[in-house]
CSV table of C-alpha atoms in Angstrom, one decimal:
chain,number,residue,atom,x,y,z
A,1,MET,CA,0.0,0.0,0.1
A,2,ALA,CA,2.8,2.6,0.6
A,3,GLU,CA,4.4,1.6,-2.1
A,4,LEU,CA,1.4,2.6,-4.3
A,5,GLU,CA,1.3,5.8,-2.5
A,6,VAL,CA,4.8,6.7,-3.4
A,7,ALA,CA,4.5,5.7,-6.8
A,8,LYS,CA,1.5,8.2,-7.3
A,9,HIS,CA,2.7,11.1,-5.2
A,10,GLY,CA,6.0,10.7,-7.7
A,11,LYS,CA,4.2,10.6,-10.5
A,12,ASN,CA,2.8,14.1,-8.9
A,13,VAL,CA,6.1,15.5,-8.7
A,14,VAL,CA,6.9,14.8,-12.4
A,15,HIS,CA,3.5,16.0,-13.7
A,16,LEU,CA,4.0,19.5,-11.3
A,17,MET,CA,7.6,19.8,-12.8
A,18,ALA,CA,6.3,19.9,-16.4
A,19,LYS,CA,3.4,22.4,-15.8
A,20,LYS,CA,3.9,25.7,-17.0
A,21,GLU,CA,0.5,27.3,-16.1
A,22,HIS,CA,1.7,28.2,-12.6
A,23,ALA,CA,4.5,30.1,-11.5
A,24,LEU,CA,7.7,28.6,-10.4
A,25,SER,CA,7.3,29.2,-6.6
A,26,HIS,CA,3.8,27.8,-7.1
A,27,ARG,CA,5.2,24.8,-8.3
A,28,LEU,CA,7.8,24.5,-6.3
A,29,ARG,CA,5.5,24.5,-3.2
A,30,GLU,CA,3.3,21.8,-4.4
A,31,ILE,CA,6.5,19.8,-5.3
A,32,ALA,CA,7.5,20.0,-1.6
A,33,VAL,CA,4.1,19.1,-0.4
A,34,GLU,CA,4.4,15.8,-2.9
A,35,ILE,CA,8.0,15.1,-1.6
A,36,ALA,CA,6.9,15.2,2.1
A,37,ILE,CA,4.2,13.1,1.6
A,38,ILE,CA,6.4,10.6,-0.1
A,39,VAL,CA,9.0,10.8,3.0
A,40,PHE,CA,6.0,10.2,4.9
A,41,ALA,CA,4.9,7.5,3.2
A,42,VAL,CA,8.5,5.7,3.0
A,43,SER,CA,9.1,6.5,6.9
A,44,MET,CA,5.5,4.7,7.7
A,45,SER,CA,6.3,2.1,5.8
A,46,ILE,CA,9.6,1.5,7.2
A,47,TRP,CA,8.2,1.8,10.8
A,48,LEU,CA,5.3,-0.5,10.1
A,49,HIS,CA,7.9,-3.2,9.0
A,50,GLY,CA,10.1,-2.8,11.8
A,51,LEU,CA,6.8,-3.2,14.2
A,52,SER,CA,5.8,-6.2,12.2
A,53,GLU,CA,9.4,-7.7,12.3
A,54,HIS,CA,9.7,-6.8,16.2
A,55,HIS,CA,6.4,-8.5,17.0
A,56,HIS,CA,7.5,-11.5,15.3
A,57,GLN,CA,10.9,-11.7,16.8
A,58,GLN,CA,9.3,-11.2,20.2
A,59,GLN,CA,6.8,-14.5,19.4
A,60,GLU,CA,10.3,-16.7,18.7
A,61,VAL,CA,11.8,-15.6,21.8
A,62,ARG,CA,8.0,-16.2,23.7
A,63,SER,CA,8.1,-19.7,21.9
A,64,PHE,CA,11.7,-20.4,23.1
A,65,LEU,CA,11.3,-19.2,27.0
A,66,VAL,CA,8.2,-21.3,27.5
A,67,GLY,CA,10.2,-24.2,25.9
A,68,LEU,CA,13.1,-23.6,28.1
A,69,LYS,CA,11.0,-23.5,31.1
A,70,GLY,CA,10.1,-27.2,30.7
A,71,ASP,CA,13.6,-28.1,29.6
A,72,LEU,CA,14.6,-26.2,33.0
A,73,GLU,CA,12.1,-27.9,35.2
A,74,GLY,CA,13.1,-31.4,33.9
A,75,ASP,CA,16.6,-30.5,34.5
A,76,VAL,CA,15.9,-29.6,38.1
A,77,LYS,CA,14.4,-32.9,38.6
A,78,ALA,CA,17.3,-34.8,37.0
A,79,LEU,CA,19.8,-32.8,39.0
A,80,THR,CA,18.1,-33.4,42.2
A,81,ASN,CA,17.9,-37.2,41.2
A,82,ILE,CA,21.4,-37.2,40.4
A,83,SER,CA,22.7,-35.8,43.7
A,84,GLU,CA,21.0,-38.5,45.5
A,85,GLY,CA,22.2,-41.1,43.6
A,86,TYR,CA,25.8,-39.8,44.4
A,87,LYS,CA,24.8,-40.2,48.2
A,88,GLY,CA,24.0,-43.8,47.6
A,89,PHE,CA,27.4,-44.1,45.5
A,90,ASP,CA,29.6,-42.7,48.7
A,91,ALA,CA,27.7,-45.0,50.9
A,92,ASN,CA,28.7,-47.9,48.9
A,93,TYR,CA,32.0,-46.8,48.5
A,94,ALA,CA,32.4,-46.4,51.9
A,95,TYR,CA,31.2,-49.5,52.9
A,96,LEU,CA,33.7,-51.4,50.4
A,97,ALA,CA,36.6,-49.1,51.9
A,98,SER,CA,35.7,-50.1,55.6
A,99,LEU,CA,36.2,-53.8,55.0
A,100,ASP,CA,38.2,-55.6,56.7
A,101,PRO,CA,41.1,-57.8,54.8
A,102,ASP,CA,40.9,-60.7,57.6
A,103,THR,CA,37.1,-60.9,58.1
A,104,GLN,CA,34.9,-62.5,56.1
A,105,PRO,CA,32.2,-60.3,54.8
A,106,ASP,CA,28.5,-60.8,54.1
A,107,TRP,CA,29.2,-62.1,50.6
A,108,ALA,CA,26.1,-61.5,49.1
A,109,LYS,CA,26.2,-57.7,50.4
A,110,PHE,CA,29.4,-57.6,49.2
A,111,LYS,CA,29.1,-58.5,45.6
A,112,GLN,CA,25.9,-56.6,45.0
A,113,ALA,CA,28.1,-53.3,46.3
A,114,TYR,CA,31.2,-54.4,44.2
A,115,ALA,CA,29.0,-54.6,41.3
A,116,ALA,CA,27.0,-51.3,42.1
A,117,SER,CA,30.9,-49.3,42.3
A,118,ASP,CA,31.1,-49.7,38.4
A,119,ALA,CA,28.1,-47.6,38.2
A,120,ASN,CA,28.2,-44.1,37.6
A,121,TRP,CA,25.8,-40.9,36.6
A,122,TYR,CA,26.3,-38.0,34.7
A,123,PHE,CA,24.3,-34.8,34.2
A,124,MET,CA,22.8,-34.5,30.6
A,125,PRO,CA,20.9,-31.2,30.2
A,126,ALA,CA,18.0,-30.5,27.8
A,127,LYS,CA,20.0,-28.0,26.1
A,128,SER,CA,19.2,-28.7,22.3
A,129,ARG,CA,16.6,-26.1,22.2
A,130,PHE,CA,19.4,-23.1,23.3
A,131,ASP,CA,22.1,-24.5,21.2
A,132,GLY,CA,19.5,-24.1,18.4
A,133,PHE,CA,18.5,-20.3,19.3
A,134,VAL,CA,22.0,-19.6,19.8
A,135,MET,CA,23.0,-20.9,16.2
A,136,SER,CA,20.1,-19.0,14.6
A,137,GLY,CA,21.4,-15.8,16.0
A,138,LYS,CA,18.2,-15.0,18.1
A,139,LEU,CA,19.3,-15.1,21.8
A,140,THR,CA,20.1,-11.4,21.8
A,141,ASN,CA,16.3,-10.6,20.8
A,142,ILE,CA,15.8,-11.4,24.5
A,143,GLU,CA,15.0,-8.2,25.6
A,144,ASN,CA,15.0,-8.8,29.2
A,145,GLU,CA,18.7,-8.3,30.0
A,146,GLN,CA,18.5,-10.0,33.4
A,147,LEU,CA,16.9,-12.6,31.9
A,148,LEU,CA,19.4,-13.2,28.9
A,149,THR,CA,22.2,-12.7,31.6
A,150,ALA,CA,20.8,-15.3,34.0
A,151,ILE,CA,20.5,-17.8,30.7
A,152,LEU,CA,24.0,-17.4,29.4
A,153,ALA,CA,25.6,-17.7,32.9
A,154,LEU,CA,23.4,-21.1,33.6
A,155,TYR,CA,24.9,-22.7,30.2
A,156,GLN,CA,28.0,-20.9,29.8
A,157,THR,CA,29.4,-21.0,33.4
A,158,ARG,CA,27.4,-23.3,35.8
A,159,LEU,CA,26.9,-26.5,33.3
A,160,LEU,CA,30.7,-26.5,32.6
A,161,GLU,CA,31.5,-26.1,36.4
A,162,ILE,CA,29.4,-29.0,37.0
A,163,GLN,CA,31.3,-30.7,33.7
A,164,THR,CA,34.8,-29.9,35.4
A,165,SER,CA,33.6,-31.8,38.8
A,166,GLU,CA,32.2,-34.9,37.3
A,167,GLY,CA,35.0,-35.2,34.9
A,168,GLY,CA,37.3,-35.3,38.3
A,169,TRP,CA,34.9,-38.1,39.5
A,170,THR,CA,35.3,-40.1,36.4
A,171,THR,CA,39.0,-40.0,36.4
A,172,ARG,CA,39.1,-40.9,39.9
A,173,GLN,CA,36.9,-44.0,39.1
A,174,ARG,CA,38.8,-45.0,36.0
A,175,LYS,CA,41.8,-45.4,38.1
A,176,LEU,CA,40.1,-47.5,40.5
A,177,ARG,CA,38.9,-49.7,37.6
A,178,GLU,CA,42.4,-50.0,36.1
A,179,TYR,CA,44.1,-51.0,39.3
A,180,ARG,CA,40.9,-53.7,39.5
A,181,GLU,CA,41.9,-54.7,36.0
A,182,GLU,CA,45.5,-54.9,36.8
A,183,GLN,CA,45.1,-56.9,40.1
A,184,LEU,CA,42.3,-59.4,39.5
A,185,GLU,CA,43.6,-62.9,39.4
A,186,GLY,CA,39.9,-64.4,38.7
A,187,ASP,CA,35.9,-62.9,39.1
A,188,ASP,CA,35.2,-65.0,42.1
A,189,GLU,CA,34.0,-63.4,44.9
A,190,ARG,CA,37.2,-63.7,46.8
A,191,SER,CA,39.7,-62.5,44.1
A,192,LEU,CA,37.3,-59.5,44.0
A,193,PHE,CA,37.5,-59.4,47.8
A,194,ARG,CA,41.2,-59.4,47.5
A,195,VAL,CA,41.8,-56.7,45.2
A,196,THR,CA,39.1,-54.5,47.3
A,197,THR,CA,41.1,-54.8,50.8
A,198,THR,CA,44.3,-54.2,49.6
A,199,PRO,CA,45.8,-50.9,50.8
A,200,LYS,CA,45.7,-49.3,47.6
A,201,GLY,CA,42.4,-50.7,46.9
A,202,LYS,CA,41.1,-49.3,49.9
A,203,ARG,CA,42.6,-45.8,49.0
A,204,LEU,CA,41.2,-45.6,45.5
A,205,LEU,CA,37.8,-46.2,47.1
A,206,ARG,CA,38.2,-43.8,49.6
A,207,GLN,CA,39.0,-41.3,47.1
A,208,MET,CA,35.6,-41.8,45.4
A,209,ALA,CA,33.9,-39.9,48.0
A,210,THR,CA,32.1,-37.3,45.7
A,211,THR,CA,33.0,-33.9,46.7
A,212,ARG,CA,31.5,-30.9,48.4
A,213,GLN,CA,32.3,-28.9,45.4
A,214,LEU,CA,30.3,-31.2,43.0
A,215,TYR,CA,27.0,-31.3,45.1
A,216,GLN,CA,27.6,-27.5,45.5
A,217,ARG,CA,27.7,-27.0,42.1
A,218,TYR,CA,24.5,-29.2,41.5
A,219,GLN,CA,22.6,-26.8,43.9
A,220,SER,CA,24.0,-24.0,41.9
A,221,TYR,CA,22.5,-25.1,39.1
A,222,ILE,CA,19.0,-25.9,40.1
A,223,GLU,CA,18.8,-22.4,42.2
A,224,LEU,CA,19.8,-20.3,39.1
A,225,SER,CA,17.5,-22.7,37.0
A,226,ARG,CA,14.3,-21.9,39.3
A,227,ASP,CA,15.6,-17.9,39.5
A,228,ILE,CA,15.3,-18.1,35.6
A,229,ILE,CA,11.8,-19.8,35.6
A,230,ARG,CA,10.5,-17.5,38.1
A,231,MET,CA,11.6,-14.8,35.4
A,232,ILE,CA,9.9,-16.4,32.7
A,233,ASP,CA,6.4,-16.6,34.9
A,234,ALA,CA,6.7,-13.1,35.6
A,235,ALA,CA,7.2,-12.5,31.6
A,236,TYR,CA,4.5,-14.5,30.5
A,237,PRO,CA,1.9,-15.2,33.5
A,238,GLU,CA,-0.6,-16.2,31.3
A,239,GLN,CA,1.4,-19.5,30.6
A,240,VAL,CA,1.8,-20.3,34.8
A,241,ALA,CA,-0.9,-23.1,35.3
A,242,PRO,CA,-2.9,-22.3,38.1
A,243,ARG,CA,-2.6,-24.0,41.4
A,244,PRO,CA,-5.2,-26.1,43.0
A,245,HIS,CA,-7.4,-24.9,45.3
């Protein structure tokens, strides 16, 4: 529509320039009016296009953030379960490290604990939505600076901290596995018990205790995720499910 107006008034300018029945000053005034109309039409077209584009961007931001909220709610549940799982690992390693090489254990309990000591559990966040939004170059369309900063801190700082601490735990578990493979002479329960209760075996088991740092980093990720969820709820209150009465 604006293009038609520009074309119409552009023709008027050409027509006025060619007219000879009016004085030059009169024609110049009319041309100025036509040019002003053209400028206004172009400016209005640009403004409306920008408004439409901004609305579209914010609709994409809304869709991303509402989806991100669901991802983070799942991550919080996963991290809560993982933290509890590591407490179980700690208790299991502590039991194995406490065994007396000169005292016969409860063999059923020992074999169960030995098998469980090879298990591991890592945090794998629902991150594909965030990665896709970053790769599309749309992350900066989030106009809430506090929210944007929190999201970046979560994935670029808190997550890397967790991965670093989990990597340390994995390294210690690998050393324990390698020692067992080197020392084991068979798969019978007495061979497993002998390797478990050597001085080095006990030392490696004690080192498997989850560090306080890892628990703290899990909790830090959980707390920041909850802050982000609260900010998203504040931005889009219509998405908040009503509480049951």
